[in-house]
PDB file of C-alpha atoms in Angstrom:
ATOM      1  CA  UNK F 280       0.000   0.000   0.000  1.00 39.00           C
ATOM      2  CA  UNK F 281       1.393   3.394  -0.947  1.00 46.00           C
ATOM      3  CA  UNK F 282       2.278   5.891   1.745  1.00 46.00           C
ATOM      4  CA  UNK F 283      -0.054   8.812   0.964  1.00 43.00           C
ATOM      5  CA  UNK F 284       0.476  10.819   4.139  1.00 43.00           C
ATOM      6  CA  UNK F 285       1.297  14.519   3.943  1.00 47.00           C
ATOM      7  CA  UNK F 286      -0.054  14.672   0.400  1.00 45.00           C
ATOM      8  CA  UNK F 287       0.533  18.420   0.108  1.00 48.00           C
ATOM      9  CA  UNK F 288       4.278  17.932   0.635  1.00 59.00           C
ATOM     10  CA  UNK F 289       4.641  15.067  -1.824  1.00 67.00           C
ATOM     11  CA  UNK F 290       6.454  15.756  -5.108  1.00 78.00           C
ATOM     12  CA  UNK F 291       4.496  15.834  -8.343  1.00 82.00           C
ATOM     13  CA  UNK F 292       4.938  12.548 -10.202  1.00 86.00           C
ATOM     14  CA  UNK F 293       6.629  12.622 -13.598  1.00 82.00           C
ATOM     15  CA  UNK F 294       4.205  10.200 -15.239  1.00 82.00           C
ATOM     16  CA  UNK F 295       6.961   7.748 -16.246  1.00 83.00           C
ATOM     17  CA  UNK F 296       5.550   5.037 -13.996  1.00 92.00           C
ATOM     18  CA  UNK F 297       2.051   4.252 -12.767  1.00 92.00           C
ATOM     19  CA  UNK F 298       1.498   5.532  -9.204  1.00 92.00           C
ATOM     20  CA  UNK F 299       0.451   2.056  -8.086  1.00 92.00           C
ATOM     21  CA  UNK F 300       3.961   0.818  -8.944  1.00 95.00           C
ATOM     22  CA  UNK F 301       5.432   3.154  -6.307  1.00 96.00           C
ATOM     23  CA  UNK F 302       5.156   1.165  -3.080  1.00 95.00           C
ATOM     24  CA  UNK F 303       6.320   3.972  -0.777  1.00 95.00           C
ATOM     25  CA  UNK F 304       6.343   7.655  -1.605  1.00 93.00           C
ATOM     26  CA  UNK F 305       9.067   8.290   0.968  1.00 93.00           C
ATOM     27  CA  UNK F 306      11.983   6.045   1.854  1.00 95.00           C
ATOM     28  CA  UNK F 307      11.883   5.077   5.569  1.00 96.00           C
ATOM     29  CA  UNK F 308      14.277   7.241   7.576  1.00 97.00           C
ATOM     30  CA  UNK F 309      17.019   5.787   9.793  1.00 97.00           C
ATOM     31  CA  UNK F 310      17.218   6.484  13.539  1.00 96.00           C
ATOM     32  CA  UNK F 311      18.845   9.784  14.445  1.00 96.00           C
ATOM     33  CA  UNK F 312      22.635   9.596  14.527  1.00 97.00           C
ATOM     34  CA  UNK F 313      22.888   6.193  12.842  1.00 98.00           C
ATOM     35  CA  UNK F 314      24.244   7.461   9.512  1.00 98.00           C
ATOM     36  CA  UNK F 315      26.819   9.689  11.208  1.00 98.00           C
ATOM     37  CA  UNK F 316      27.980   6.771  13.368  1.00 97.00           C
ATOM     38  CA  UNK F 317      28.620   4.567  10.334  1.00 98.00           C
ATOM     39  CA  UNK F 318      30.241   7.426   8.404  1.00 98.00           C
ATOM     40  CA  UNK F 319      32.783   7.829  11.205  1.00 97.00           C
ATOM     41  CA  UNK F 320      34.205   4.339  10.571  1.00 97.00           C
ATOM     42  CA  UNK F 321      37.227   4.022   8.278  1.00 94.00           C
ATOM     43  CA  UNK F 322      37.136   1.097   5.821  1.00 95.00           C
ATOM     44  CA  UNK F 323      33.530   0.724   6.876  1.00 98.00           C
ATOM     45  CA  UNK F 324      32.432  -2.103   4.589  1.00 98.00           C
ATOM     46  CA  UNK F 325      35.091  -4.466   5.933  1.00 98.00           C
ATOM     47  CA  UNK F 326      34.151  -3.700   9.538  1.00 98.00           C
ATOM     48  CA  UNK F 327      30.419  -3.924   8.835  1.00 98.00           C
ATOM     49  CA  UNK F 328      30.844  -7.183   6.882  1.00 98.00           C
ATOM     50  CA  UNK F 329      32.642  -8.724   9.886  1.00 98.00           C
ATOM     51  CA  UNK F 330      29.891  -7.643  12.262  1.00 98.00           C
ATOM     52  CA  UNK F 331      27.178  -8.947   9.949  1.00 98.00           C
ATOM     53  CA  UNK F 332      28.955 -12.314   9.816  1.00 98.00           C
ATOM     54  CA  UNK F 333      29.012 -12.442  13.610  1.00 97.00           C
ATOM     55  CA  UNK F 334      25.295 -11.647  13.749  1.00 98.00           C
ATOM     56  CA  UNK F 335      24.355 -14.103  10.995  1.00 98.00           C
ATOM     57  CA  UNK F 336      23.261 -11.408   8.526  1.00 98.00           C
ATOM     58  CA  UNK F 337      24.000 -11.701   4.803  1.00 97.00           C
ATOM     59  CA  UNK F 338      24.499  -8.523   2.811  1.00 98.00           C
ATOM     60  CA  UNK F 339      28.142  -7.879   1.847  1.00 98.00           C
ATOM     61  CA  UNK F 340      29.165  -7.688  -1.829  1.00 98.00           C
ATOM     62  CA  UNK F 341      32.733  -7.101  -2.995  1.00 98.00           C
ATOM     63  CA  UNK F 342      33.986  -4.310  -5.249  1.00 98.00           C
ATOM     64  CA  UNK F 343      34.960  -6.951  -7.813  1.00 98.00           C
ATOM     65  CA  UNK F 344      31.189  -7.343  -8.368  1.00 98.00           C
ATOM     66  CA  UNK F 345      29.862  -3.851  -7.626  1.00 98.00           C
ATOM     67  CA  UNK F 346      32.654  -1.673  -8.964  1.00 98.00           C
ATOM     68  CA  UNK F 347      32.987   1.958  -7.799  1.00 98.00           C
ATOM     69  CA  UNK F 348      33.151   4.631 -10.493  1.00 97.00           C
ATOM     70  CA  UNK F 349      34.802   7.197  -8.214  1.00 97.00           C
ATOM     71  CA  UNK F 350      38.109   6.379  -6.496  1.00 92.00           C
ATOM     72  CA  UNK F 351      38.115   6.777  -2.715  1.00 94.00           C
ATOM     73  CA  UNK F 352      34.351   7.353  -2.604  1.00 97.00           C
ATOM     74  CA  UNK F 353      32.420   6.205   0.460  1.00 98.00           C
ATOM     75  CA  UNK F 354      28.732   6.651   1.209  1.00 98.00           C
ATOM     76  CA  UNK F 355      26.167   5.680   3.836  1.00 98.00           C
ATOM     77  CA  UNK F 356      22.426   6.149   3.485  1.00 98.00           C
ATOM     78  CA  UNK F 357      18.978   4.545   3.285  1.00 98.00           C
ATOM     79  CA  UNK F 358      18.081   2.601   0.144  1.00 98.00           C
ATOM     80  CA  UNK F 359      15.562   4.013  -2.336  1.00 98.00           C
ATOM     81  CA  UNK F 360      14.933   0.963  -4.516  1.00 98.00           C
ATOM     82  CA  UNK F 361      14.184   0.654  -8.240  1.00 98.00           C
ATOM     83  CA  UNK F 362      13.389  -2.489 -10.268  1.00 98.00           C
ATOM     84  CA  UNK F 363      13.946  -2.587 -14.029  1.00 98.00           C
ATOM     85  CA  UNK F 364      13.061  -5.195 -16.665  1.00 97.00           C
ATOM     86  CA  UNK F 365      13.569  -5.436 -20.420  1.00 96.00           C
ATOM     87  CA  UNK F 366      10.799  -3.945 -22.520  1.00 93.00           C
ATOM     88  CA  UNK F 367       8.813  -6.544 -24.457  1.00 90.00           C
ATOM     89  CA  UNK F 368       9.099  -4.787 -27.810  1.00 90.00           C
ATOM     90  CA  UNK F 369      12.169  -4.975 -30.057  1.00 91.00           C
ATOM     91  CA  UNK F 370      14.597  -2.111 -29.533  1.00 90.00           C
ATOM     92  CA  UNK F 371      14.399  -1.043 -33.201  1.00 82.00           C
ATOM     93  CA  UNK F 372      10.666  -0.438 -32.825  1.00 92.00           C
ATOM     94  CA  UNK F 373      10.919   1.342 -29.471  1.00 90.00           C
ATOM     95  CA  UNK F 374      13.814   3.502 -30.690  1.00 91.00           C
ATOM     96  CA  UNK F 375      11.974   4.442 -33.886  1.00 90.00           C
ATOM     97  CA  UNK F 376       8.879   5.381 -31.887  1.00 86.00           C
ATOM     98  CA  UNK F 377      10.866   6.884 -28.970  1.00 87.00           C
ATOM     99  CA  UNK F 378       9.194   4.592 -26.424  1.00 83.00           C
ATOM    100  CA  UNK F 379      11.069   5.355 -23.197  1.00 82.00           C
ATOM    101  CA  UNK F 380       9.794   3.532 -20.109  1.00 91.00           C
ATOM    102  CA  UNK F 381      12.772   4.089 -17.833  1.00 94.00           C
ATOM    103  CA  UNK F 382      11.715   5.787 -14.613  1.00 94.00           C
ATOM    104  CA  UNK F 383      14.775   6.130 -12.395  1.00 95.00           C
ATOM    105  CA  UNK F 384      14.101   9.873 -12.713  1.00 95.00           C
ATOM    106  CA  UNK F 385      10.956   9.248 -10.677  1.00 96.00           C
ATOM    107  CA  UNK F 386      13.228   7.855  -7.953  1.00 97.00           C
ATOM    108  CA  UNK F 387      15.281  11.083  -8.105  1.00 97.00           C
ATOM    109  CA  UNK F 388      12.000  12.985  -7.917  1.00 96.00           C
ATOM    110  CA  UNK F 389      11.056  11.144  -4.697  1.00 96.00           C
ATOM    111  CA  UNK F 390      14.543  11.161  -3.144  1.00 97.00           C
ATOM    112  CA  UNK F 391      15.308  12.856   0.130  1.00 97.00           C
ATOM    113  CA  UNK F 392      18.813  14.178   0.887  1.00 97.00           C
ATOM    114  CA  UNK F 393      21.146  11.321   1.764  1.00 98.00           C
ATOM    115  CA  UNK F 394      19.151   8.594   0.008  1.00 98.00           C
ATOM    116  CA  UNK F 395      21.020   5.959  -2.007  1.00 98.00           C
ATOM    117  CA  UNK F 396      19.284   4.883  -5.226  1.00 98.00           C
ATOM    118  CA  UNK F 397      19.618   1.084  -5.508  1.00 98.00           C
ATOM    119  CA  UNK F 398      18.677  -0.360  -8.897  1.00 98.00           C
ATOM    120  CA  UNK F 399      17.903  -4.006  -9.587  1.00 98.00           C
ATOM    121  CA  UNK F 400      18.686  -3.497 -13.234  1.00 98.00           C
ATOM    122  CA  UNK F 401      19.288  -5.117 -16.600  1.00 98.00           C
ATOM    123  CA  UNK F 402      22.625  -6.594 -17.611  1.00 97.00           C
ATOM    124  CA  UNK F 403      24.547  -5.245 -20.607  1.00 96.00           C
ATOM    125  CA  UNK F 404      22.469  -2.054 -20.750  1.00 97.00           C
ATOM    126  CA  UNK F 405      22.768   1.317 -19.035  1.00 98.00           C
ATOM    127  CA  UNK F 406      20.334   1.698 -16.145  1.00 98.00           C
ATOM    128  CA  UNK F 407      21.690   5.153 -15.235  1.00 98.00           C
ATOM    129  CA  UNK F 408      23.578   7.744 -17.246  1.00 98.00           C
ATOM    130  CA  UNK F 409      25.278  11.069 -16.712  1.00 98.00           C
ATOM    131  CA  UNK F 410      22.238  13.343 -16.728  1.00 97.00           C
ATOM    132  CA  UNK F 411      20.509  10.998 -14.300  1.00 98.00           C
ATOM    133  CA  UNK F 412      23.572  11.085 -12.041  1.00 98.00           C
ATOM    134  CA  UNK F 413      23.700  14.878 -12.226  1.00 98.00           C
ATOM    135  CA  UNK F 414      20.018  15.013 -11.275  1.00 98.00           C
ATOM    136  CA  UNK F 415      20.644  12.688  -8.317  1.00 98.00           C
ATOM    137  CA  UNK F 416      23.466  14.931  -7.159  1.00 98.00           C
ATOM    138  CA  UNK F 417      21.192  17.980  -7.404  1.00 98.00           C
ATOM    139  CA  UNK F 418      18.593  16.153  -5.301  1.00 98.00           C
ATOM    140  CA  UNK F 419      21.134  15.560  -2.535  1.00 98.00           C
ATOM    141  CA  UNK F 420      21.442  11.801  -2.960  1.00 98.00           C
ATOM    142  CA  UNK F 421      24.517  10.097  -1.551  1.00 98.00           C
ATOM    143  CA  UNK F 422      24.978   8.014  -4.709  1.00 98.00           C
ATOM    144  CA  UNK F 423      23.706   4.902  -6.475  1.00 98.00           C
ATOM    145  CA  UNK F 424      24.196   1.138  -6.496  1.00 98.00           C
ATOM    146  CA  UNK F 425      23.316  -0.581  -9.784  1.00 98.00           C
ATOM    147  CA  UNK F 426      23.081  -4.282 -10.525  1.00 98.00           C
ATOM    148  CA  UNK F 427      23.470  -3.886 -14.268  1.00 98.00           C
ATOM    149  CA  UNK F 428      25.138  -1.367 -16.523  1.00 98.00           C
ATOM    150  CA  UNK F 429      25.733   2.369 -16.201  1.00 98.00           C
ATOM    151  CA  UNK F 430      27.200   4.821 -18.700  1.00 98.00           C
ATOM    152  CA  UNK F 431      28.580   8.367 -19.052  1.00 98.00           C
ATOM    153  CA  UNK F 432      31.035   7.652 -16.252  1.00 98.00           C
ATOM    154  CA  UNK F 433      32.981  10.829 -16.978  1.00 98.00           C
ATOM    155  CA  UNK F 434      29.814  12.901 -16.580  1.00 98.00           C
ATOM    156  CA  UNK F 435      28.933  11.299 -13.241  1.00 98.00           C
ATOM    157  CA  UNK F 436      32.507  11.830 -12.035  1.00 98.00           C
ATOM    158  CA  UNK F 437      32.406  15.495 -12.984  1.00 98.00           C
ATOM    159  CA  UNK F 438      29.126  15.743 -11.079  1.00 98.00           C
ATOM    160  CA  UNK F 439      30.846  14.085  -8.096  1.00 98.00           C
ATOM    161  CA  UNK F 440      28.083  11.478  -7.954  1.00 98.00           C
ATOM    162  CA  UNK F 441      29.470   8.072  -6.900  1.00 98.00           C
ATOM    163  CA  UNK F 442      28.069   4.892  -8.376  1.00 98.00           C
ATOM    164  CA  UNK F 443      28.791   1.213  -7.829  1.00 98.00           C
ATOM    165  CA  UNK F 444      27.792  -0.963 -10.785  1.00 98.00           C
ATOM    166  CA  UNK F 445      28.316  -4.463 -12.118  1.00 98.00           C
ATOM    167  CA  UNK F 446      28.950  -3.170 -15.652  1.00 98.00           C
ATOM    168  CA  UNK F 447      29.860  -0.080 -17.651  1.00 98.00           C
ATOM    169  CA  UNK F 448      28.440   0.177 -21.165  1.00 98.00           C
ATOM    170  CA  UNK F 449      27.557   2.841 -23.758  1.00 98.00           C
ATOM    171  CA  UNK F 450      24.344   0.977 -24.690  1.00 97.00           C
ATOM    172  CA  UNK F 451      21.341   3.077 -23.691  1.00 97.00           C
ATOM    173  CA  UNK F 452      18.512   1.668 -21.642  1.00 96.00           C
ATOM    174  CA  UNK F 453      15.958   4.272 -22.667  1.00 95.00           C
ATOM    175  CA  UNK F 454      14.593   2.217 -25.589  1.00 94.00           C
ATOM    176  CA  UNK F 455      15.176  -1.138 -23.885  1.00 95.00           C
ATOM    177  CA  UNK F 456      14.275  -0.900 -20.189  1.00 96.00           C
ATOM    178  CA  UNK F 457      10.987  -0.598 -18.355  1.00 96.00           C
ATOM    179  CA  UNK F 458      10.942   0.462 -14.701  1.00 97.00           C
ATOM    180  CA  UNK F 459       8.285  -1.714 -13.078  1.00 97.00           C
ATOM    181  CA  UNK F 460       8.531  -0.784  -9.393  1.00 98.00           C
ATOM    182  CA  UNK F 461       9.945   1.839  -7.040  1.00 98.00           C
ATOM    183  CA  UNK F 462      10.477   1.344  -3.304  1.00 98.00           C
ATOM    184  CA  UNK F 463       9.661  -2.330  -3.270  1.00 98.00           C
ATOM    185  CA  UNK F 464      11.883  -5.272  -2.330  1.00 98.00           C
ATOM    186  CA  UNK F 465      14.632  -6.044  -4.857  1.00 98.00           C
ATOM    187  CA  UNK F 466      17.564  -8.439  -5.307  1.00 98.00           C
ATOM    188  CA  UNK F 467      21.167  -7.237  -5.717  1.00 98.00           C
ATOM    189  CA  UNK F 468      23.723 -10.012  -6.381  1.00 96.00           C
ATOM    190  CA  UNK F 469      21.506 -12.454  -4.497  1.00 96.00           C
ATOM    191  CA  UNK F 470      20.944 -10.101  -1.549  1.00 98.00           C
ATOM    192  CA  UNK F 471      17.433  -8.930  -0.740  1.00 98.00           C
ATOM    193  CA  UNK F 472      17.255  -5.161  -0.293  1.00 98.00           C
ATOM    194  CA  UNK F 473      14.208  -3.337   1.070  1.00 98.00           C
ATOM    195  CA  UNK F 474      13.521   0.398   0.983  1.00 98.00           C
ATOM    196  CA  UNK F 475      15.091   1.989   4.048  1.00 98.00           C
ATOM    197  CA  UNK F 476      17.786  -0.654   4.458  1.00 98.00           C
ATOM    198  CA  UNK F 477      21.125   1.008   5.180  1.00 98.00           C
ATOM    199  CA  UNK F 478      23.677   1.053   2.370  1.00 99.00           C
ATOM    200  CA  UNK F 479      27.375   1.282   3.247  1.00 98.00           C
ATOM    201  CA  UNK F 480      29.675   1.498   0.216  1.00 98.00           C
ATOM    202  CA  UNK F 481      33.365   2.247  -0.291  1.00 98.00           C
ATOM    203  CA  UNK F 482      36.242   1.157  -2.525  1.00 98.00           C
ATOM    204  CA  UNK F 483      36.180  -2.344  -0.966  1.00 98.00           C
ATOM    205  CA  UNK F 484      32.534  -3.081  -1.730  1.00 98.00           C
ATOM    206  CA  UNK F 485      28.937  -2.607  -0.631  1.00 98.00           C
ATOM    207  CA  UNK F 486      27.022  -3.752   2.465  1.00 98.00           C
ATOM    208  CA  UNK F 487      23.249  -3.758   2.772  1.00 99.00           C
ATOM    209  CA  UNK F 488      22.167  -3.692   6.430  1.00 98.00           C
ATOM    210  CA  UNK F 489      18.529  -4.652   7.111  1.00 98.00           C
ATOM    211  CA  UNK F 490      16.813  -1.643   8.673  1.00 98.00           C
ATOM    212  CA  UNK F 491      15.603  -3.703  11.645  1.00 98.00           C
ATOM    213  CA  UNK F 492      19.206  -4.647  12.554  1.00 98.00           C
ATOM    214  CA  UNK F 493      20.927  -1.383  11.643  1.00 98.00           C
ATOM    215  CA  UNK F 494      21.325   0.057  15.143  1.00 98.00           C
ATOM    216  CA  UNK F 495      22.774  -3.193  16.472  1.00 98.00           C
ATOM    217  CA  UNK F 496      25.191  -3.460  13.544  1.00 98.00           C
ATOM    218  CA  UNK F 497      26.260   0.177  13.886  1.00 98.00           C
ATOM    219  CA  UNK F 498      27.013  -0.134  17.601  1.00 97.00           C
ATOM    220  CA  UNK F 499      29.079  -3.277  17.139  1.00 98.00           C
ATOM    221  CA  UNK F 500      30.849  -1.869  14.077  1.00 98.00           C
ATOM    222  CA  UNK F 501      31.844   1.273  15.968  1.00 97.00           C
ATOM    223  CA  UNK F 502      33.228  -0.800  18.843  1.00 96.00           C
ATOM    224  CA  UNK F 503      35.186  -2.986  16.410  1.00 96.00           C
ATOM    225  CA  UNK F 504      36.547   0.064  14.580  1.00 94.00           C
ATOM    226  CA  UNK F 505      37.700   1.635  17.852  1.00 91.00           C
ATOM    227  CA  UNK F 506      39.466  -1.589  18.794  1.00 86.00           C
ATOM    228  CA  UNK F 507      41.244  -1.627  15.431  1.00 86.00           C
ATOM    229  CA  UNK F 508      42.374   1.982  15.969  1.00 81.00           C
ATOM    230  CA  UNK F 509      43.810   0.947  19.345  1.00 84.00           C
ATOM    231  CA  UNK F 510      45.616  -1.978  17.718  1.00 83.00           C
ATOM    232  CA  UNK F 511      47.069   0.209  14.954  1.00 85.00           C
ATOM    233  CA  UNK F 512      48.332   2.736  17.514  1.00 86.00           C
ATOM    234  CA  UNK F 513      50.038  -0.106  19.353  1.00 85.00           C
ATOM    235  CA  UNK F 514      51.692  -1.253  16.118  1.00 89.00           C
ATOM    236  CA  UNK F 515      52.948   2.275  15.403  1.00 89.00           C
ATOM    237  CA  UNK F 516      54.257   2.508  18.978  1.00 90.00           C
ATOM    238  CA  UNK F 517      56.440  -0.542  18.420  1.00 92.00           C
ATOM    239  CA  UNK F 518      54.515  -2.995  20.603  1.00 86.00           C
ATOM    240  CA  UNK F 519      55.761  -6.552  20.115  1.00 87.00           C
ATOM    241  CA  UNK F 520      53.500  -8.674  17.925  1.00 86.00           C
ATOM    242  CA  UNK F 521      52.827 -11.101  20.782  1.00 86.00           C
ATOM    243  CA  UNK F 522      51.677  -8.234  22.980  1.00 82.00           C
ATOM    244  CA  UNK F 523      49.282  -6.564  20.520  1.00 82.00           C
ATOM    245  CA  UNK F 524      45.614  -6.355  21.627  1.00 84.00           C
ATOM    246  CA  UNK F 525      43.894  -9.563  20.521  1.00 80.00           C
ATOM    247  CA  UNK F 526      40.359  -9.366  21.914  1.00 68.00           C
ATOM    248  CA  UNK F 527      37.661  -7.075  20.638  1.00 64.00           C
TER     249      UNK F 527
END
């Protein structure tokens, strides 16, 4: 059921997707201070992946699968999800008739500052390009995660909009892709992602933290990160290997 509260404050829809395909008009917001806590952790995906293992939570994907387009980029934010499928018609017909059913711009339209657009996309085809990335940057999004192709990488870099994608391709999706759902459950590299789940991404990979476990994961991750800082300080101080801190 769509969230229709505060109708007067809701953005005007673009018409690229039927309103009944938008499951939530606003991405669920994380608890206060949670995003800042995770942002304070260096090499956050490695720390978070360890904590998720300890808690029996799946959700870590390496940068060899979801490759960052911006070096040294790191983001944390709630997931605004998009699901794409191939259009049924042949691309030559849709291109000739200019039939464009992509609607990731509707996700930008609905985005709140700090949101991360997460696209369950189509392989071998661009699910997000440079103008889309520039629009996401203007909307205050943290970045995007795309299972599928992206293009115009130079444009998105100039816009300082980080993306993690499984592929880079010049092949446009606008005559090939249909966006069938926004803010519903999706699958990214075998991981289920729901709107409002917390995305942590850096040059090592991407972690999707279920919203219901996010506070627990963040607390444990911060404690683990602080322990690792203590251990690194001991290494720099010349502490013998046998005497380094060994319990977290």
